[in-house]
PDB file of C-alpha atoms in Angstrom:
ATOM      1  CA  UNK A  18      39.547  36.478  -5.355  1.00 86.00           C
ATOM      2  CA  UNK A  19      36.853  34.533  -3.519  1.00 96.00           C
ATOM      3  CA  UNK A  20      33.771  36.551  -2.622  1.00 98.00           C
ATOM      4  CA  UNK A  21      31.182  33.949  -1.638  1.00 98.00           C
ATOM      5  CA  UNK A  22      30.351  30.381  -0.670  1.00 98.00           C
ATOM      6  CA  UNK A  23      27.848  27.957  -2.177  1.00 98.00           C
ATOM      7  CA  UNK A  24      26.865  24.810  -0.284  1.00 98.00           C
ATOM      8  CA  UNK A  25      25.287  21.562  -1.383  1.00 97.00           C
ATOM      9  CA  UNK A  26      23.170  20.303   1.477  1.00 97.00           C
ATOM     10  CA  UNK A  27      22.738  16.538   1.642  1.00 94.00           C
ATOM     11  CA  UNK A  28      26.061  14.810   2.412  1.00 92.00           C
ATOM     12  CA  UNK A  29      27.727  18.216   2.781  1.00 96.00           C
ATOM     13  CA  UNK A  30      25.952  20.347   5.346  1.00 98.00           C
ATOM     14  CA  UNK A  31      24.171  17.365   6.793  1.00 97.00           C
ATOM     15  CA  UNK A  32      25.962  14.000   6.480  1.00 94.00           C
ATOM     16  CA  UNK A  33      22.835  12.017   5.858  1.00 94.00           C
ATOM     17  CA  UNK A  34      24.022   9.694   3.115  1.00 88.00           C
ATOM     18  CA  UNK A  35      23.056   6.647   5.175  1.00 91.00           C
ATOM     19  CA  UNK A  36      19.499   7.862   5.607  1.00 95.00           C
ATOM     20  CA  UNK A  37      19.116   8.866   2.003  1.00 91.00           C
ATOM     21  CA  UNK A  38      20.569   5.606   0.777  1.00 91.00           C
ATOM     22  CA  UNK A  39      18.452   3.440   3.055  1.00 94.00           C
ATOM     23  CA  UNK A  40      15.319   5.394   2.167  1.00 96.00           C
ATOM     24  CA  UNK A  41      15.924   5.023  -1.574  1.00 95.00           C
ATOM     25  CA  UNK A  42      16.714   1.328  -1.240  1.00 95.00           C
ATOM     26  CA  UNK A  43      13.562   0.710   0.767  1.00 96.00           C
ATOM     27  CA  UNK A  44      11.498   2.753  -1.682  1.00 97.00           C
ATOM     28  CA  UNK A  45      13.006   1.048  -4.731  1.00 97.00           C
ATOM     29  CA  UNK A  46      12.301  -2.409  -3.355  1.00 96.00           C
ATOM     30  CA  UNK A  47       8.770  -1.615  -2.196  1.00 95.00           C
ATOM     31  CA  UNK A  48       7.552   0.522  -5.151  1.00 97.00           C
ATOM     32  CA  UNK A  49       9.742  -0.503  -8.132  1.00 96.00           C
ATOM     33  CA  UNK A  50      10.564  -4.024  -6.981  1.00 96.00           C
ATOM     34  CA  UNK A  51      14.281  -3.422  -7.516  1.00 95.00           C
ATOM     35  CA  UNK A  52      17.282  -4.138  -5.310  1.00 95.00           C
ATOM     36  CA  UNK A  53      19.989  -1.614  -6.179  1.00 93.00           C
ATOM     37  CA  UNK A  54      23.667  -2.513  -6.067  1.00 91.00           C
ATOM     38  CA  UNK A  55      26.298  -0.107  -4.705  1.00 85.00           C
ATOM     39  CA  UNK A  56      27.378   0.778  -8.207  1.00 88.00           C
ATOM     40  CA  UNK A  57      23.814   1.345  -9.393  1.00 91.00           C
ATOM     41  CA  UNK A  58      23.157   3.660  -6.457  1.00 89.00           C
ATOM     42  CA  UNK A  59      26.359   5.689  -7.013  1.00 83.00           C
ATOM     43  CA  UNK A  60      25.747   6.048 -10.734  1.00 86.00           C
ATOM     44  CA  UNK A  61      22.017   6.644 -10.803  1.00 89.00           C
ATOM     45  CA  UNK A  62      20.903   7.960  -7.445  1.00 89.00           C
ATOM     46  CA  UNK A  63      23.612   9.739  -5.482  1.00 78.00           C
ATOM     47  CA  UNK A  64      23.485  13.519  -6.199  1.00 74.00           C
ATOM     48  CA  UNK A  65      20.566  13.227  -8.699  1.00 83.00           C
ATOM     49  CA  UNK A  66      17.217  14.874  -8.267  1.00 85.00           C
ATOM     50  CA  UNK A  67      14.158  12.785  -7.500  1.00 90.00           C
ATOM     51  CA  UNK A  68      12.710  12.976 -11.034  1.00 92.00           C
ATOM     52  CA  UNK A  69      15.835  11.443 -12.570  1.00 92.00           C
ATOM     53  CA  UNK A  70      15.997   8.732  -9.922  1.00 94.00           C
ATOM     54  CA  UNK A  71      12.342   7.853 -10.356  1.00 97.00           C
ATOM     55  CA  UNK A  72      12.698   7.658 -14.135  1.00 97.00           C
ATOM     56  CA  UNK A  73      15.658   5.349 -13.680  1.00 97.00           C
ATOM     57  CA  UNK A  74      13.811   3.124 -11.182  1.00 97.00           C
ATOM     58  CA  UNK A  75      10.575   2.862 -13.133  1.00 97.00           C
ATOM     59  CA  UNK A  76      12.145   3.067 -16.603  1.00 97.00           C
ATOM     60  CA  UNK A  77       9.658   5.651 -17.877  1.00 97.00           C
ATOM     61  CA  UNK A  78       9.276   9.446 -18.027  1.00 97.00           C
ATOM     62  CA  UNK A  79       7.760  11.260 -15.052  1.00 96.00           C
ATOM     63  CA  UNK A  80       5.869  14.511 -15.291  1.00 94.00           C
ATOM     64  CA  UNK A  81       6.798  17.272 -12.845  1.00 92.00           C
ATOM     65  CA  UNK A  82       3.656  16.580 -10.846  1.00 94.00           C
ATOM     66  CA  UNK A  83       4.259  12.805 -10.734  1.00 95.00           C
ATOM     67  CA  UNK A  84       7.876  13.322  -9.681  1.00 93.00           C
ATOM     68  CA  UNK A  85       6.825  15.537  -6.764  1.00 92.00           C
ATOM     69  CA  UNK A  86       4.082  13.106  -5.662  1.00 94.00           C
ATOM     70  CA  UNK A  87       6.267   9.993  -5.856  1.00 96.00           C
ATOM     71  CA  UNK A  88       9.327  11.718  -4.564  1.00 93.00           C
ATOM     72  CA  UNK A  89       7.458  12.650  -1.401  1.00 94.00           C
ATOM     73  CA  UNK A  90       6.803   8.955  -0.731  1.00 95.00           C
ATOM     74  CA  UNK A  91      10.514   8.391  -0.581  1.00 95.00           C
ATOM     75  CA  UNK A  92      11.084  11.549   1.427  1.00 95.00           C
ATOM     76  CA  UNK A  93       8.502  10.498   4.012  1.00 96.00           C
ATOM     77  CA  UNK A  94      10.630   7.369   4.616  1.00 97.00           C
ATOM     78  CA  UNK A  95      13.796   9.472   4.775  1.00 97.00           C
ATOM     79  CA  UNK A  96      12.420  12.076   7.182  1.00 97.00           C
ATOM     80  CA  UNK A  97      11.069   9.390   9.473  1.00 97.00           C
ATOM     81  CA  UNK A  98      14.549   7.820   9.608  1.00 97.00           C
ATOM     82  CA  UNK A  99      16.166  11.135  10.463  1.00 97.00           C
ATOM     83  CA  UNK A 100      13.669  11.730  13.300  1.00 97.00           C
ATOM     84  CA  UNK A 101      14.279   8.285  14.672  1.00 97.00           C
ATOM     85  CA  UNK A 102      18.042   8.929  14.957  1.00 96.00           C
ATOM     86  CA  UNK A 103      18.354  12.333  16.694  1.00 95.00           C
ATOM     87  CA  UNK A 104      21.991  11.683  17.711  1.00 95.00           C
ATOM     88  CA  UNK A 105      22.948  11.658  14.034  1.00 94.00           C
ATOM     89  CA  UNK A 106      20.642  14.470  12.992  1.00 96.00           C
ATOM     90  CA  UNK A 107      23.032  17.426  13.245  1.00 97.00           C
ATOM     91  CA  UNK A 108      24.911  19.716  10.938  1.00 98.00           C
ATOM     92  CA  UNK A 109      28.347  18.589   9.799  1.00 98.00           C
ATOM     93  CA  UNK A 110      31.138  19.216  12.362  1.00 97.00           C
ATOM     94  CA  UNK A 111      32.468  22.745  12.217  1.00 98.00           C
ATOM     95  CA  UNK A 112      29.684  24.022   9.976  1.00 98.00           C
ATOM     96  CA  UNK A 113      27.826  26.219  12.473  1.00 98.00           C
ATOM     97  CA  UNK A 114      31.073  27.859  13.447  1.00 98.00           C
ATOM     98  CA  UNK A 115      32.008  28.420   9.793  1.00 98.00           C
ATOM     99  CA  UNK A 116      28.614  29.926   9.024  1.00 98.00           C
ATOM    100  CA  UNK A 117      28.981  32.243  12.031  1.00 98.00           C
ATOM    101  CA  UNK A 118      32.432  33.239  10.749  1.00 98.00           C
ATOM    102  CA  UNK A 119      31.097  33.966   7.267  1.00 98.00           C
ATOM    103  CA  UNK A 120      28.293  36.035   8.671  1.00 98.00           C
ATOM    104  CA  UNK A 121      30.685  38.025  10.845  1.00 97.00           C
ATOM    105  CA  UNK A 122      32.989  38.636   7.890  1.00 96.00           C
ATOM    106  CA  UNK A 123      29.963  39.580   5.728  1.00 97.00           C
ATOM    107  CA  UNK A 124      30.801  36.959   3.130  1.00 98.00           C
ATOM    108  CA  UNK A 125      27.698  36.067   1.073  1.00 98.00           C
ATOM    109  CA  UNK A 126      26.705  32.393   1.083  1.00 98.00           C
ATOM    110  CA  UNK A 127      23.832  30.271  -0.163  1.00 98.00           C
ATOM    111  CA  UNK A 128      22.512  26.708  -0.575  1.00 98.00           C
ATOM    112  CA  UNK A 129      22.165  24.868  -3.918  1.00 98.00           C
ATOM    113  CA  UNK A 130      20.409  21.559  -3.137  1.00 96.00           C
ATOM    114  CA  UNK A 131      18.751  18.887  -5.218  1.00 90.00           C
ATOM    115  CA  UNK A 132      16.382  18.357  -2.286  1.00 91.00           C
ATOM    116  CA  UNK A 133      12.751  19.275  -2.786  1.00 90.00           C
ATOM    117  CA  UNK A 134      10.678  21.921  -0.904  1.00 93.00           C
ATOM    118  CA  UNK A 135       9.378  19.399   1.629  1.00 93.00           C
ATOM    119  CA  UNK A 136      12.908  18.524   2.766  1.00 95.00           C
ATOM    120  CA  UNK A 137      14.084  22.141   2.701  1.00 97.00           C
ATOM    121  CA  UNK A 138      11.196  23.050   5.033  1.00 97.00           C
ATOM    122  CA  UNK A 139      12.196  20.095   7.232  1.00 97.00           C
ATOM    123  CA  UNK A 140      15.839  21.218   7.388  1.00 98.00           C
ATOM    124  CA  UNK A 141      15.003  24.861   8.154  1.00 98.00           C
ATOM    125  CA  UNK A 142      12.895  23.770  11.088  1.00 97.00           C
ATOM    126  CA  UNK A 143      15.152  20.994  12.418  1.00 97.00           C
ATOM    127  CA  UNK A 144      18.480  22.786  12.075  1.00 98.00           C
ATOM    128  CA  UNK A 145      17.260  26.355  12.520  1.00 98.00           C
ATOM    129  CA  UNK A 146      18.834  27.348   9.217  1.00 98.00           C
ATOM    130  CA  UNK A 147      17.024  30.682   9.302  1.00 98.00           C
ATOM    131  CA  UNK A 148      19.714  31.819  11.745  1.00 98.00           C
ATOM    132  CA  UNK A 149      22.066  31.973   8.750  1.00 98.00           C
ATOM    133  CA  UNK A 150      20.096  31.634   5.526  1.00 98.00           C
ATOM    134  CA  UNK A 151      17.312  33.514   3.783  1.00 98.00           C
ATOM    135  CA  UNK A 152      14.821  30.841   2.821  1.00 98.00           C
ATOM    136  CA  UNK A 153      13.743  32.750  -0.286  1.00 98.00           C
ATOM    137  CA  UNK A 154      17.305  32.733  -1.650  1.00 98.00           C
ATOM    138  CA  UNK A 155      17.852  28.990  -1.328  1.00 98.00           C
ATOM    139  CA  UNK A 156      17.878  27.107  -4.660  1.00 98.00           C
ATOM    140  CA  UNK A 157      16.187  23.695  -4.445  1.00 96.00           C
ATOM    141  CA  UNK A 158      14.513  21.241  -6.796  1.00 91.00           C
ATOM    142  CA  UNK A 159      11.199  22.781  -7.683  1.00 90.00           C
ATOM    143  CA  UNK A 160      10.454  20.182 -10.339  1.00 85.00           C
ATOM    144  CA  UNK A 161      11.750  22.342 -13.189  1.00 88.00           C
ATOM    145  CA  UNK A 162      15.465  22.431 -12.380  1.00 89.00           C
ATOM    146  CA  UNK A 163      17.942  20.490 -14.532  1.00 91.00           C
ATOM    147  CA  UNK A 164      19.620  17.928 -12.347  1.00 88.00           C
ATOM    148  CA  UNK A 165      23.257  18.126 -11.419  1.00 90.00           C
ATOM    149  CA  UNK A 166      25.714  17.785 -13.204  1.00 92.00           C
ATOM    150  CA  UNK A 167      24.021  20.576 -15.162  1.00 95.00           C
ATOM    151  CA  UNK A 168      25.282  23.900 -13.770  1.00 97.00           C
ATOM    152  CA  UNK A 169      21.882  25.432 -13.138  1.00 97.00           C
ATOM    153  CA  UNK A 170      21.718  24.978  -9.383  1.00 97.00           C
ATOM    154  CA  UNK A 171      25.039  26.775  -8.855  1.00 98.00           C
ATOM    155  CA  UNK A 172      24.365  29.459 -11.441  1.00 98.00           C
ATOM    156  CA  UNK A 173      21.093  30.372  -9.766  1.00 98.00           C
ATOM    157  CA  UNK A 174      22.399  30.017  -6.224  1.00 98.00           C
ATOM    158  CA  UNK A 175      25.272  32.435  -6.931  1.00 98.00           C
ATOM    159  CA  UNK A 176      22.965  34.874  -8.745  1.00 98.00           C
ATOM    160  CA  UNK A 177      20.607  35.002  -5.741  1.00 98.00           C
ATOM    161  CA  UNK A 178      23.436  36.468  -3.652  1.00 98.00           C
ATOM    162  CA  UNK A 179      24.636  38.818  -6.385  1.00 98.00           C
ATOM    163  CA  UNK A 180      27.689  36.779  -7.479  1.00 98.00           C
ATOM    164  CA  UNK A 181      28.918  34.575 -10.241  1.00 98.00           C
ATOM    165  CA  UNK A 182      30.117  31.044  -9.442  1.00 98.00           C
ATOM    166  CA  UNK A 183      33.585  32.126 -10.689  1.00 98.00           C
ATOM    167  CA  UNK A 184      33.708  34.241  -7.498  1.00 98.00           C
ATOM    168  CA  UNK A 185      32.690  31.429  -5.185  1.00 98.00           C
ATOM    169  CA  UNK A 186      33.972  28.331  -3.446  1.00 98.00           C
ATOM    170  CA  UNK A 187      31.602  25.371  -3.664  1.00 98.00           C
ATOM    171  CA  UNK A 188      31.305  22.630  -1.029  1.00 98.00           C
ATOM    172  CA  UNK A 189      30.022  19.342  -2.466  1.00 96.00           C
ATOM    173  CA  UNK A 190      30.069  15.635  -1.726  1.00 92.00           C
ATOM    174  CA  UNK A 191      28.778  13.839  -4.832  1.00 88.00           C
ATOM    175  CA  UNK A 192      30.542  13.327  -8.146  1.00 88.00           C
ATOM    176  CA  UNK A 193      27.554  14.758 -10.051  1.00 89.00           C
ATOM    177  CA  UNK A 194      27.500  17.775  -7.786  1.00 92.00           C
ATOM    178  CA  UNK A 195      31.227  18.379  -8.175  1.00 94.00           C
ATOM    179  CA  UNK A 196      30.750  18.191 -11.955  1.00 93.00           C
ATOM    180  CA  UNK A 197      27.877  20.682 -11.665  1.00 95.00           C
ATOM    181  CA  UNK A 198      30.069  23.124  -9.748  1.00 97.00           C
ATOM    182  CA  UNK A 199      32.868  22.638 -12.367  1.00 96.00           C
ATOM    183  CA  UNK A 200      30.353  23.155 -15.192  1.00 97.00           C
ATOM    184  CA  UNK A 201      29.268  26.388 -13.546  1.00 98.00           C
ATOM    185  CA  UNK A 202      32.945  27.531 -13.544  1.00 98.00           C
ATOM    186  CA  UNK A 203      33.199  27.741  -9.741  1.00 98.00           C
ATOM    187  CA  UNK A 204      36.432  29.367  -8.564  1.00 97.00           C
ATOM    188  CA  UNK A 205      37.240  26.528  -6.129  1.00 97.00           C
ATOM    189  CA  UNK A 206      35.560  23.224  -5.235  1.00 97.00           C
ATOM    190  CA  UNK A 207      36.026  21.563  -1.833  1.00 97.00           C
ATOM    191  CA  UNK A 208      34.861  17.913  -1.746  1.00 96.00           C
ATOM    192  CA  UNK A 209      33.363  16.513   1.482  1.00 95.00           C
ATOM    193  CA  UNK A 210      34.066  12.805   2.050  1.00 93.00           C
ATOM    194  CA  UNK A 211      31.166  10.375   2.292  1.00 85.00           C
ATOM    195  CA  UNK A 212      31.601   6.806   3.549  1.00 77.00           C
ATOM    196  CA  UNK A 213      35.391   6.901   3.236  1.00 81.00           C
ATOM    197  CA  UNK A 214      35.427   7.963  -0.437  1.00 86.00           C
ATOM    198  CA  UNK A 215      38.224  10.507   0.059  1.00 86.00           C
ATOM    199  CA  UNK A 216      40.656   8.680  -2.191  1.00 84.00           C
ATOM    200  CA  UNK A 217      38.162   8.524  -5.070  1.00 86.00           C
ATOM    201  CA  UNK A 218      37.372  12.222  -4.689  1.00 89.00           C
ATOM    202  CA  UNK A 219      41.071  13.067  -4.702  1.00 86.00           C
ATOM    203  CA  UNK A 220      41.381  11.711  -8.226  1.00 86.00           C
ATOM    204  CA  UNK A 221      38.854  14.240  -9.571  1.00 86.00           C
ATOM    205  CA  UNK A 222      40.957  16.829 -11.290  1.00 82.00           C
ATOM    206  CA  UNK A 223      38.616  19.769 -10.631  1.00 91.00           C
ATOM    207  CA  UNK A 224      38.759  19.479  -6.771  1.00 94.00           C
ATOM    208  CA  UNK A 225      40.931  21.930  -4.870  1.00 95.00           C
ATOM    209  CA  UNK A 226      40.792  20.016  -1.563  1.00 95.00           C
ATOM    210  CA  UNK A 227      39.141  16.960  -0.032  1.00 95.00           C
ATOM    211  CA  UNK A 228      38.002  17.389   3.574  1.00 96.00           C
ATOM    212  CA  UNK A 229      36.101  15.297   6.142  1.00 95.00           C
ATOM    213  CA  UNK A 230      34.273  18.245   7.670  1.00 97.00           C
ATOM    214  CA  UNK A 231      34.397  22.032   8.262  1.00 98.00           C
ATOM    215  CA  UNK A 232      36.913  21.818  11.093  1.00 98.00           C
ATOM    216  CA  UNK A 233      39.632  21.436   8.499  1.00 97.00           C
ATOM    217  CA  UNK A 234      42.004  24.416   8.756  1.00 97.00           C
ATOM    218  CA  UNK A 235      41.896  24.914   5.020  1.00 97.00           C
ATOM    219  CA  UNK A 236      38.249  25.989   5.279  1.00 97.00           C
ATOM    220  CA  UNK A 237      38.814  29.077   7.424  1.00 92.00           C
ATOM    221  CA  UNK A 238      41.989  29.845   5.459  1.00 95.00           C
ATOM    222  CA  UNK A 239      39.817  30.564   2.411  1.00 96.00           C
ATOM    223  CA  UNK A 240      38.799  33.957   3.771  1.00 95.00           C
ATOM    224  CA  UNK A 241      41.678  34.958   6.038  1.00 87.00           C
TER     225      UNK A 241
END
């Protein structure tokens, strides 16, 4: 029986893949003098935390402090892009209504995001996430977390709301995030499409459903 919901954020709650990709590409070219291909981005950037991406780009280990400092340079580019495109800076279609529904039904839910504190602060302010989420319960990349596909984000996110991932449905958009949810033994995993990748996500054997957004009737059916 499902008892709770765990959400990835980037590409899931906020379909910002374009901004994230463009920011990483600009950062990689400016700071690491590298032009990433589509495959390189998908394999080494999408869904990974900043420290892993930085170590890939610069081909050397990064300390926690270095990763936070350099990661913020990329995030400054990203946040500026979001602010410059207000028409696209909104929660995924159907998500506010779904969150209201979960709140009304008293279904526990939480966020497990590879984003750092600076971006989490940005999202709470811009999207008024405090209406639904307790900031202190959100699990984000504090510099010590193992990157997805390790299960840690989902193990901790579930624990913060008094549940085990085996009692939760996870909403994710990246392959590494879906693997993380699977490695955490999530009860169900719903994949959110990004840039028309629904067919690819459908081939992942651990995905219960592939959806474009939260208006899909299968979302509300989870807790009816």
